[in-house]
Coordinates of C-alpha atoms and ligand atoms in Angstrom, one line a residue:
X25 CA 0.0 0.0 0.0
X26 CA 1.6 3.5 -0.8
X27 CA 0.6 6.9 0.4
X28 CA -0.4 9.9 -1.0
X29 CA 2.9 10.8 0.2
X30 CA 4.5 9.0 -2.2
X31 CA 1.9 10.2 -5.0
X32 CA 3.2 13.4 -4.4
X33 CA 7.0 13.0 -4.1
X34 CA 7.1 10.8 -7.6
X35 CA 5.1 13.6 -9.3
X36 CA 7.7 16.6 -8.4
X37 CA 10.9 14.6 -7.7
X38 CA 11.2 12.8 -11.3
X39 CA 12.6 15.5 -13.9
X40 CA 11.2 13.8 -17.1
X41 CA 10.9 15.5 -20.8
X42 CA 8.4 14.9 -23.2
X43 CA 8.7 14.6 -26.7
X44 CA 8.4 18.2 -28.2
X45 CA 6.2 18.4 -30.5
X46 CA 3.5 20.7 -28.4
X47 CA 0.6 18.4 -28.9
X48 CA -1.3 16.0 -26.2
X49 CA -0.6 18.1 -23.1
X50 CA -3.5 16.7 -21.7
X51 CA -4.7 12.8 -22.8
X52 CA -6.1 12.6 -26.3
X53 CA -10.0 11.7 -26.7
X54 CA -11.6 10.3 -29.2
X55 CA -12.6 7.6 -31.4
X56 CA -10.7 4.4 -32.7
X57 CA -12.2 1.6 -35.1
X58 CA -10.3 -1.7 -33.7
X59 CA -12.2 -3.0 -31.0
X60 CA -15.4 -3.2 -32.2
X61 CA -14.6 -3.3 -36.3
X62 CA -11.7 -4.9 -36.0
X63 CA -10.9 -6.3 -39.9
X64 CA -14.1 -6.0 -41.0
X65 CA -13.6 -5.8 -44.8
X66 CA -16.3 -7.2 -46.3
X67 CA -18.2 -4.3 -47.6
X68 CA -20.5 -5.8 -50.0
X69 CA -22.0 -8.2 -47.4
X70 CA -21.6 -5.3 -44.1
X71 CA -21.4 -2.0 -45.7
X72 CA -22.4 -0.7 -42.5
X73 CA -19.5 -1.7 -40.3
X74 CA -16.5 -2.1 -42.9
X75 CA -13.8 -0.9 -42.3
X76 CA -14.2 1.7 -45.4
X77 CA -14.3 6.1 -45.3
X78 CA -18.1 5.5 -45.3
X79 CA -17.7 4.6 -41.6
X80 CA -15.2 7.0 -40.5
X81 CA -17.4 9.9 -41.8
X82 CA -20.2 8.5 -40.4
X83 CA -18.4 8.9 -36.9
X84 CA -16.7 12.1 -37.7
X85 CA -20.8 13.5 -38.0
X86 CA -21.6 11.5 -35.3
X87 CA -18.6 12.9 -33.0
X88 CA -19.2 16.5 -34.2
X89 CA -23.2 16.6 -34.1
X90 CA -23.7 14.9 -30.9
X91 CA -22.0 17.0 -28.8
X92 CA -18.5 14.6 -28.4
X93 CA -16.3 17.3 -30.3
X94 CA -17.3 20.0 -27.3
X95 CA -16.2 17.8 -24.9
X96 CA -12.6 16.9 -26.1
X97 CA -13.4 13.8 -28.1
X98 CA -11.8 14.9 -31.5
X99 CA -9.9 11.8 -32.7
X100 CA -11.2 9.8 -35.2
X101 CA -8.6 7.0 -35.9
X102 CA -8.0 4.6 -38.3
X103 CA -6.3 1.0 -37.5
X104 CA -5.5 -1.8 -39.5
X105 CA -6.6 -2.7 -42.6
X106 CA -6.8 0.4 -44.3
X107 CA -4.4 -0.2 -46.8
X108 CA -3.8 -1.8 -50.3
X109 CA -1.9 -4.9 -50.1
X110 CA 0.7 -3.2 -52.5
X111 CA 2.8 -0.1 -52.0
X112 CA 2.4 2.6 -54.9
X113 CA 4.9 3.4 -58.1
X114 CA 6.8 5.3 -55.4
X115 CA 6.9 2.7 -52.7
X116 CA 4.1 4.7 -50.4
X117 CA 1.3 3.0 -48.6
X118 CA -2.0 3.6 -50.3
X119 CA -5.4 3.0 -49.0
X120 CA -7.6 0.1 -50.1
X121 CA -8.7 1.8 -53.2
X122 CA -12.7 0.3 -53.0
X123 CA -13.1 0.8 -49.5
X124 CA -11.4 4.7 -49.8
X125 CA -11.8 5.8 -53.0
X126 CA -11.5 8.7 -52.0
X127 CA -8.2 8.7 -50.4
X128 CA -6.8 9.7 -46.9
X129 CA -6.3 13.5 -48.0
X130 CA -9.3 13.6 -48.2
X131 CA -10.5 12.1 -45.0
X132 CA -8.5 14.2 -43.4
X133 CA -9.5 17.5 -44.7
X134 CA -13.2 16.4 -44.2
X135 CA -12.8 15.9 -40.4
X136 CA -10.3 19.4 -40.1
X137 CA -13.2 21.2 -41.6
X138 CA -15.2 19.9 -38.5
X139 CA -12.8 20.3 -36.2
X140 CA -11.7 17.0 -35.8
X141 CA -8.6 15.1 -36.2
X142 CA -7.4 12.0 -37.7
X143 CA -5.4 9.6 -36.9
X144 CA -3.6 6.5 -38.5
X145 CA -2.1 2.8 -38.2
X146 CA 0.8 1.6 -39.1
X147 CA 3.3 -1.6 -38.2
X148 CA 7.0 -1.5 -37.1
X149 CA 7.7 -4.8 -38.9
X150 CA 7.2 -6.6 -42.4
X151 CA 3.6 -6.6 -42.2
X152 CA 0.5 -5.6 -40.0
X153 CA -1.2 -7.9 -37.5
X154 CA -3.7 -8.3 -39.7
X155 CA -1.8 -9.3 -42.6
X156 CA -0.7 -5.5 -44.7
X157 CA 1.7 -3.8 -46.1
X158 CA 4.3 -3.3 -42.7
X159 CA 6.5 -0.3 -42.4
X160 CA 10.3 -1.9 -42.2
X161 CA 13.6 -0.1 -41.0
X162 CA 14.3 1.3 -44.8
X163 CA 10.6 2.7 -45.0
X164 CA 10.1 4.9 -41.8
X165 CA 11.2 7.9 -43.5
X166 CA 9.1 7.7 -46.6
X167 CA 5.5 6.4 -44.7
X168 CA 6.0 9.7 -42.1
X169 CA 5.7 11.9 -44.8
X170 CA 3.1 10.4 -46.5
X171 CA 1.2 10.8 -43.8
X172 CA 2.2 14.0 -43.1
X173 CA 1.4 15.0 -46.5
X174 CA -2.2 13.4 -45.8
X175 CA -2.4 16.4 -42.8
X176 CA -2.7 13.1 -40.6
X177 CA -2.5 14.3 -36.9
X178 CA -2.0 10.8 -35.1
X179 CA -0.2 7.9 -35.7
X180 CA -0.2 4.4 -34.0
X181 CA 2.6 2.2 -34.5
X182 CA 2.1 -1.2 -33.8
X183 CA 5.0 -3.6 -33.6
X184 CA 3.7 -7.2 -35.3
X185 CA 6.7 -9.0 -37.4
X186 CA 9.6 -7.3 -35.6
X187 CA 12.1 -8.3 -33.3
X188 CA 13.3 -6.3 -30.0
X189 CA 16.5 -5.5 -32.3
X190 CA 14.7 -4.0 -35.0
X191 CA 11.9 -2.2 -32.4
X192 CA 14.8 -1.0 -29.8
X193 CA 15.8 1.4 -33.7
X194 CA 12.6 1.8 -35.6
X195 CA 10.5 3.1 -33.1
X196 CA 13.0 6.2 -32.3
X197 CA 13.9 6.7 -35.9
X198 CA 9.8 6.8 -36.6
X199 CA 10.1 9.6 -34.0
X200 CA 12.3 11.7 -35.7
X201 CA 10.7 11.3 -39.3
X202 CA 7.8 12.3 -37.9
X203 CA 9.5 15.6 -36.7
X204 CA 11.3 16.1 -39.8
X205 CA 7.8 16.4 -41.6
X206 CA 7.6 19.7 -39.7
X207 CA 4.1 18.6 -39.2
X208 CA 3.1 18.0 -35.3
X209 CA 1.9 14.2 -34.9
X210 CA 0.5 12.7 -32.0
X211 CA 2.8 9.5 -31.5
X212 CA 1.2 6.2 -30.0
X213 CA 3.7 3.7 -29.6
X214 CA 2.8 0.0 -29.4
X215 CA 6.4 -0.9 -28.1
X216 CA 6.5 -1.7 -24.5
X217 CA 3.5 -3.6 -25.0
X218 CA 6.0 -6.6 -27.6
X219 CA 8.4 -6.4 -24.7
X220 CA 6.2 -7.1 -21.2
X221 CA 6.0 -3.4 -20.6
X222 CA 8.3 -3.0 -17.6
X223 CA 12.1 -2.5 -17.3
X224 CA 14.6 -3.4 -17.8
X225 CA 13.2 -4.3 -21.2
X226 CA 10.9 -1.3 -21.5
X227 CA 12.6 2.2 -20.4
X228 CA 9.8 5.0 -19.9
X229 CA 12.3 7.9 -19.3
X230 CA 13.3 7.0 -23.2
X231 CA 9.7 6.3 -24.4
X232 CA 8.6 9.7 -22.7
X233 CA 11.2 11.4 -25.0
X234 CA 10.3 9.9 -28.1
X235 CA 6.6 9.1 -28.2
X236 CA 3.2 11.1 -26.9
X237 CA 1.2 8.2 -25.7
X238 CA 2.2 3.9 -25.6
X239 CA 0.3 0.9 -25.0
X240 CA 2.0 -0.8 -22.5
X241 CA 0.1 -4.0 -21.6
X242 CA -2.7 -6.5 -24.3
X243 CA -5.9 -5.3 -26.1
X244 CA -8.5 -4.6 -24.8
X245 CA -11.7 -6.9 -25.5
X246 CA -15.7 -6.3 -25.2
X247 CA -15.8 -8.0 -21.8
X248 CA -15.2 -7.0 -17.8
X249 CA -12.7 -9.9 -17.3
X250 CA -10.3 -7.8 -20.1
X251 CA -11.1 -4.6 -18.7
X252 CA -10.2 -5.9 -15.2
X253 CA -7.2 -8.3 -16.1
X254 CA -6.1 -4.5 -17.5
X255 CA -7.1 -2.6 -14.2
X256 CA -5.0 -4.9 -12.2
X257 CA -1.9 -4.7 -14.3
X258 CA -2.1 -1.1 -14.3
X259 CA -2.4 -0.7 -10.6
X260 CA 0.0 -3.7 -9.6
X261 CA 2.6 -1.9 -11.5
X262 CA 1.8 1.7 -11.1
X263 CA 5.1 2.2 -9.2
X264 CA 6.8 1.8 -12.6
X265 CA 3.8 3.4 -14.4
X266 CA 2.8 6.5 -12.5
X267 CA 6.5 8.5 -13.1
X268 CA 6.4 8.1 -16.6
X269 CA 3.0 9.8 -17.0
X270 CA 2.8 13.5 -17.7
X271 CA 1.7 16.3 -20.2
X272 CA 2.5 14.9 -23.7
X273 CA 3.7 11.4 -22.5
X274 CA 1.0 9.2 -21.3
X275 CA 0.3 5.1 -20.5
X276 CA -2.4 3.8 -22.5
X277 CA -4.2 1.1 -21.3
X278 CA -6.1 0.9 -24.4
X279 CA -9.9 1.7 -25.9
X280 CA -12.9 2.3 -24.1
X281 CA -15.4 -0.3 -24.8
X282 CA -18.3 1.4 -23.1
X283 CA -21.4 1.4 -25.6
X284 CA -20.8 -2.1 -26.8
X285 CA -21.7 -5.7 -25.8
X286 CA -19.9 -6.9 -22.8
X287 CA -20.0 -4.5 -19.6
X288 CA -22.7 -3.6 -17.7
X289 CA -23.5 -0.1 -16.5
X290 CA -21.8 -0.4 -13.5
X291 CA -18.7 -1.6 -15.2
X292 CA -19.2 1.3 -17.6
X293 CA -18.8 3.7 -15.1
X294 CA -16.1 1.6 -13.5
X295 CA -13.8 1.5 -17.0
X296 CA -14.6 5.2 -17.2
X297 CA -14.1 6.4 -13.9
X298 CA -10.8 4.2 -13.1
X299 CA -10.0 5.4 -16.8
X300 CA -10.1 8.9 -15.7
X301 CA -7.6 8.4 -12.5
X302 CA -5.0 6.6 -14.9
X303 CA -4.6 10.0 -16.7
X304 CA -5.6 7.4 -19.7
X305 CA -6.2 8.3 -23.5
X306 CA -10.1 8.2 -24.0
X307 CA -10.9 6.1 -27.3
X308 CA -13.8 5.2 -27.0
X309 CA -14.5 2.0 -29.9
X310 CA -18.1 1.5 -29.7
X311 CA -21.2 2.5 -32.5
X312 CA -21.7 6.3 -32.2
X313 CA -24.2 5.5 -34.5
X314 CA -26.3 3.5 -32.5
X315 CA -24.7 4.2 -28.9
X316 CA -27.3 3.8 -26.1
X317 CA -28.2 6.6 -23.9
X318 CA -26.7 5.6 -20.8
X319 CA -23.7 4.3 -22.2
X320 CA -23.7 7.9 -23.7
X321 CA -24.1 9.6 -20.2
X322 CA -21.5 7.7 -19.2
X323 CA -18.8 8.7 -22.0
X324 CA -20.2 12.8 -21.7
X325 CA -20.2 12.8 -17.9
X326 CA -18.3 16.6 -18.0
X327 CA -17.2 16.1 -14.2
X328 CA -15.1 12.7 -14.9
X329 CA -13.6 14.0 -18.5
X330 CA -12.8 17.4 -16.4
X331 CA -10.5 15.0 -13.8
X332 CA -9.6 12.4 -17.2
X333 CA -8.0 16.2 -18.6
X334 CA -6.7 17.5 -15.4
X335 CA -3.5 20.0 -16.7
X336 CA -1.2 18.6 -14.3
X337 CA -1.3 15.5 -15.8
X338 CA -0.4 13.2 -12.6
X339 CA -1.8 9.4 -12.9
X340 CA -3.6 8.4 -10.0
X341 CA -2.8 5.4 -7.4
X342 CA -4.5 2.6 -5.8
X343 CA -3.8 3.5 -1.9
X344 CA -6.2 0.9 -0.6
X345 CA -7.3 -3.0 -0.7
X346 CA -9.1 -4.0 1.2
X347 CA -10.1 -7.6 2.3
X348 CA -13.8 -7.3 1.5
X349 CA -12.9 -6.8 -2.1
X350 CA -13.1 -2.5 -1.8
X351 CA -10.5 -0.9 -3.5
X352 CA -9.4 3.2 -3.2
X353 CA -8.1 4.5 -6.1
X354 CA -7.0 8.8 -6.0
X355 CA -5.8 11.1 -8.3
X356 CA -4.4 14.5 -7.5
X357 CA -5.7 17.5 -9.1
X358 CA -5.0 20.9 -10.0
X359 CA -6.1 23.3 -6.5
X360 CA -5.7 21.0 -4.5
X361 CA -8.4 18.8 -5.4
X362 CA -8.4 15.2 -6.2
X363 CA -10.4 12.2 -8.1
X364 CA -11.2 10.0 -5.7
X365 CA -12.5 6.2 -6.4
X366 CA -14.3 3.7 -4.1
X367 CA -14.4 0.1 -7.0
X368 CA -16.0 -3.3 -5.9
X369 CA -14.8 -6.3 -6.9
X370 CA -17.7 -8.0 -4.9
X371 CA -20.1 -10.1 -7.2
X372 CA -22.9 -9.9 -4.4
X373 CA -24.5 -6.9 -3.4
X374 CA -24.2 -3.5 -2.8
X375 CA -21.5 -3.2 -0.3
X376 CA -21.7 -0.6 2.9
X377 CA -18.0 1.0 3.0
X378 CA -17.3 3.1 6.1
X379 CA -14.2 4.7 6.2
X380 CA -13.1 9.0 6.7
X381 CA -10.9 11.0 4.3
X382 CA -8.3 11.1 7.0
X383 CA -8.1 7.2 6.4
X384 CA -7.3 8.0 3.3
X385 CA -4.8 10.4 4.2
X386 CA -6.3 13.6 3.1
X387 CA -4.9 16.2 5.7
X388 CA -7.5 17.8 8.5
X389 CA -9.6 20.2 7.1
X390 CA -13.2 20.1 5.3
X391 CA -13.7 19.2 1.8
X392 CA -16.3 19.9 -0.8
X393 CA -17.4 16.3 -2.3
X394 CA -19.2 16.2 -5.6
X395 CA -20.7 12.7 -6.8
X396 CA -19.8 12.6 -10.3
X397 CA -22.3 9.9 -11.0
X398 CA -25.3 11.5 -9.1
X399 CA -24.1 15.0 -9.3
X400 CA -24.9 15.5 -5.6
X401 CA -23.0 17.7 -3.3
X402 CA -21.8 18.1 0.5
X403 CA -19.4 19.0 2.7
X404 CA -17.3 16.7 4.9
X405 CA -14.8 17.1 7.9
X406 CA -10.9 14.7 7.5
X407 CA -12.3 13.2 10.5
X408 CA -16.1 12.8 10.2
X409 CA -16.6 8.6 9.0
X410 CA -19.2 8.2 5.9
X411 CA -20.5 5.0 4.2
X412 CA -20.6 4.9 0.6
X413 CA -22.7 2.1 -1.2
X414 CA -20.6 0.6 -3.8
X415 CA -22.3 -2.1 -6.8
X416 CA -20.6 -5.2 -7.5
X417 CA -18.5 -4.1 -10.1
X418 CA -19.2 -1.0 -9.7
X419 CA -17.8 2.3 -8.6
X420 CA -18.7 5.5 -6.1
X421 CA -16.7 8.2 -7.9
X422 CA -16.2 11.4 -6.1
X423 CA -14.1 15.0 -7.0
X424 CA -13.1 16.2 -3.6
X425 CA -11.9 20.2 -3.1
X426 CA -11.4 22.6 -0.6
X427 CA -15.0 24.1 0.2
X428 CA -15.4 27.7 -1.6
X429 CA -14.8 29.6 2.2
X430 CA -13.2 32.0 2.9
X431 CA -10.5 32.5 5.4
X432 CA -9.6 29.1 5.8
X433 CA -6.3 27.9 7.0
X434 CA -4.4 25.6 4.2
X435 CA -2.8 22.9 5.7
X436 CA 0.2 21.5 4.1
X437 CA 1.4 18.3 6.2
X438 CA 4.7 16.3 4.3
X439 CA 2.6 16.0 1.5
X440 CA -0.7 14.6 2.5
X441 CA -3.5 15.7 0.2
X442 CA -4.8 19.1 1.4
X443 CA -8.0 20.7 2.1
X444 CA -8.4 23.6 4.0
X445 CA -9.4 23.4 7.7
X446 CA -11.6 24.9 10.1
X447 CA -13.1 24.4 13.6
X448 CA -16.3 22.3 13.2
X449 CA -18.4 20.1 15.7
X450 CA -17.3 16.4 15.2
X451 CA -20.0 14.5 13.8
X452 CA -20.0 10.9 15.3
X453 CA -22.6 9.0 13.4
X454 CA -21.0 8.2 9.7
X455 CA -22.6 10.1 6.9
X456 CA -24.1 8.0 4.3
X457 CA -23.5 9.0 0.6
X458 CA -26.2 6.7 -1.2
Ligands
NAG99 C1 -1.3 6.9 4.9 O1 0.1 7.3 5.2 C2 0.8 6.3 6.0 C3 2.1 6.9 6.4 O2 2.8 7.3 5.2 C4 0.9 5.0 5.3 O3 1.5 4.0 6.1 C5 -0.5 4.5 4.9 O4 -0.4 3.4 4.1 C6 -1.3 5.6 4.2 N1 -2.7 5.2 3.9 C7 -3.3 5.3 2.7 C8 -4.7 4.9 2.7 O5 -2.7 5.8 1.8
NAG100 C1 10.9 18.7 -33.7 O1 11.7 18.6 -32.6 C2 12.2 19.9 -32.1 C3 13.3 19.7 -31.1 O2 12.8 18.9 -30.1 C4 11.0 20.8 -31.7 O3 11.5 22.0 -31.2 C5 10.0 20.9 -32.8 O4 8.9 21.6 -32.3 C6 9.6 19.5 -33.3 N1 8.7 19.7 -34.4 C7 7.7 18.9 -34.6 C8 6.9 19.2 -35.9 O5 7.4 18.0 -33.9
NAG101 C1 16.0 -9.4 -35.9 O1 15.7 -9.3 -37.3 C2 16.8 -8.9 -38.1 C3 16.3 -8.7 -39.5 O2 15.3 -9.6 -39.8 C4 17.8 -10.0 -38.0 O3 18.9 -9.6 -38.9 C5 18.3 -10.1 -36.6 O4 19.2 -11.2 -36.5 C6 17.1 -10.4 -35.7 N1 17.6 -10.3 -34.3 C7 17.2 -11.1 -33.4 C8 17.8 -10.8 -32.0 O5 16.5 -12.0 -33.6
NAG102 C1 16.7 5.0 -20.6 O1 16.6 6.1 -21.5 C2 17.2 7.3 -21.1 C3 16.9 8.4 -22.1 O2 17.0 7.9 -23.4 C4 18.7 7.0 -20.9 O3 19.4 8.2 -20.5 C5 18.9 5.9 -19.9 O4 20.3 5.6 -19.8 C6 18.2 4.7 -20.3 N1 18.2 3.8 -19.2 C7 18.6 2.5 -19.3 C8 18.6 1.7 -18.1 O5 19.0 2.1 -20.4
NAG103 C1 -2.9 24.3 -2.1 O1 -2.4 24.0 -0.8 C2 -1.2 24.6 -0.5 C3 -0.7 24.1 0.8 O2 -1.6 24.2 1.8 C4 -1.4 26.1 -0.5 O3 -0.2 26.8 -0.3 C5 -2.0 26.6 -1.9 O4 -2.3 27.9 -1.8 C6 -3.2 25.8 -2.2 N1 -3.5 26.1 -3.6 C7 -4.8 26.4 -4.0 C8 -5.0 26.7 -5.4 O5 -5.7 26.4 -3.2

């Protein structure tokens, strides 16, 4: 179990630089096609959910008509099996010249003139995962400027048919192509994730220099055992994890899979909310088209994006466990707030957890609490014990702050999370949050 403490000292002691190229300061939001259209290229039988420009527009109207764009969510990404199985006359990827007939320029320009942004998929390696045209050592430099000269704004470089030899060169030299185009590219790097994602193979001080966002751990699928199998490695590692997160360099633990098949609403708001306190990329891989209302609630909850985006850019920790399957998770915030997470992993009932922010190391003082979820409000002393009701599954999310008063003394105690305090009556009977 670490302390806030320690949440604090990693954030300011580690002197870290991120690749400068100026863009993803805070994590990038938007849309990506893999999880739930995977290869789909069979367009005369599903011209719905090929993987073709019809479907990418569709989102792109979809993102910037139903109010996603506002909120920060304007990435629309293209993964594999975009291509042509050849390279051009001049040795340049192409797209798949029936499914984008009208090419990637295109594409590109139609989402710009929304303001949107698009992003694209490529492979260190000889081919794809799923079989295409892959970007080898000799072709780095030409594939960065075609995409550049596409006005692509993202690109994903996965890491299928290489070895650690050929990744430990191609995925810096893809770096600096990219900055040679002169064109700023958000740079996902699929990297750590080919080599177990934790030192001594995988060195985060170097992938923070060279590339704006990494997967570090499997994909994601449409089910709660992936999305907890992810949460866990995440949090059992976040010792390694947390330092190398920060403005323009962030851990990925991959898509969002809210809107689909496999979660729940509990787990939806679990994914999102535990999402959020990584400092995570939001991609959300689901049917805009179709998305339900609650799983749309879910994905626009303002509050939760507002700690997801938080400038500072600190991912958050896991501080407790405990034996009846509760879990804390916090995140610090700009003025002195902080995301705070109460998870389940119970598969009974609602479970009754008492416990008092001073528990939880918050320093003495009186906090503002917002519920996220049910948008309710109240004030509560360090000391004062409250009972939240968590689902099996799911979560009681909560942004905590120092109550709007005035003339409050700030406490700053080594480091523990701060509020500001003041002289109140004690309460002794919990508060329940329900
Ligand atoms: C609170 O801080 C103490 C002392 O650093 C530490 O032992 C304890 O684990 C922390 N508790 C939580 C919930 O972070
Ligand atoms: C390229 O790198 C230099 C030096 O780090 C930086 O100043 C510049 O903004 C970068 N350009 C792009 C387009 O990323
Ligand atoms: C990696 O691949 C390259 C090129 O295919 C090959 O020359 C090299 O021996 C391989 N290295 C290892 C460690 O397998
Ligand atoms: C990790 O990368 C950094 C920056 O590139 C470098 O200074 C450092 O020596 C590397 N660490 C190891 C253990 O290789
Ligand atoms: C945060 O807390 C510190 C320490 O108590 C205090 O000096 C600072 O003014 C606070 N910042 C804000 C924005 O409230």
């Amino acid at each position: 179990m670490h302390s806030a403490v320690l949440l604090f000292a990693s954030a300011l002691s580690v002197a870290t630089f991120a690749l400068d190229n100026g863009v993803m300061r805070t994590p990038p939001m938007g849309w990506l096609a893999w999880e739930r259209f995977r290869c789909d290229i069979d367009c005369e039988h599903d011209p719905k959910n090929c993987i073709s420009e019809n479907l990418f527009i569709d989102m792109a109207d979809r993102l910037s008509e139903d109010g996603w764009r506002e909120l920060g969510y304007v990435y629309v990404n293209i993964d594999d099996c975009w291509s042509s199985m050849e390279r051009d006359k001049e040795g340049r990827l192409q797209p798949d010249p029936k499914r984008f007939p009208g090419g990637i320029h295109k594409l590109s320009r139609y989402l710009h003139d929304r303001g949107l942004k698009l992003g694209i998929y490529g492979d260190m390696g000889t081919h794809t995962c799923g079989g295409y045209p892959g970007t080898t050592l000799d072709k780095i430099k030409i594939d960065a400027q075609t995409f550049a000269d596409w006005e692509v704004d993202m690109f994903k470089f996965d890491g299928c048919y290489s070895n650690a030899t050929e990744q430990e060169q191609g995925y810096p030299l893809m770096s600096k192509a990219l900055n040679a185009t002169g064109r700023p590219i958000g740079y996902s790097c699929s990297w750590p994730a080919y080599q177990g994602g934790l030192p001594p193979k995988v060195n985060y001080t170097q992938l923070g220099e060279i590339c704006n966002l990494w997967r570090n751990y499997g994909d994601i699928q449409d089910s709660w055992d992936s999305v907890l199998n992810i949460i866990d490695w995440f949090f059992e590692n976040q010792d390694v994890l947390i330092p190398a997160a920060g403005p323009g360099r962030w851990n990925d633990p991959d898509m969002l899979v809210i809107g689909d098949f496999g979660l729940s609403m509990d787990q939806s708001r679990s994914q999102m909310a535990l999402w959020a306190i990584m400092a995570a990329p939001l991609f959300m891989s689901n049917d805009l088209r179709t998305i339900s209302s609650g799983a749309r609630s879910i994905l626009q909850n303002k509050m939760i994006i507002s700690i997801n985006q938080d400038p500072m850019g600190i991912q958050g920790r896991l501080i407790v466990k405990e034996k009846s399957g509760i879990q804390v998770f916090v995140r610090p915030l700009s003025n002195n707030a902080s995301g705070l997470v109460f998870f389940s992993r119970r598969t009974d009932m609602p479970y009754r957890y008492k416990t008092s922010l001073s528990k939880l190391n918050y320093t003495t003082g009186s906090y503002r609490i917002f519920d996220v979820f049910t948008d309710k409000t109240m004030t509560l002393k360090d000391s004062t014990d409250f009972v939240v009701s968590v689902n099996p599954t799911g979560v009681v999310m909560w942004h905590v702050s120092a109550p709007a008063k005035q003339n409050l003394r700030h406490f700053y105690n080594g480091g523990r999370l701060q509020g500001s305090a003041y002289d109140n009556d004690e309460n002794t009977i919990p508060r329940v949050f329900l």
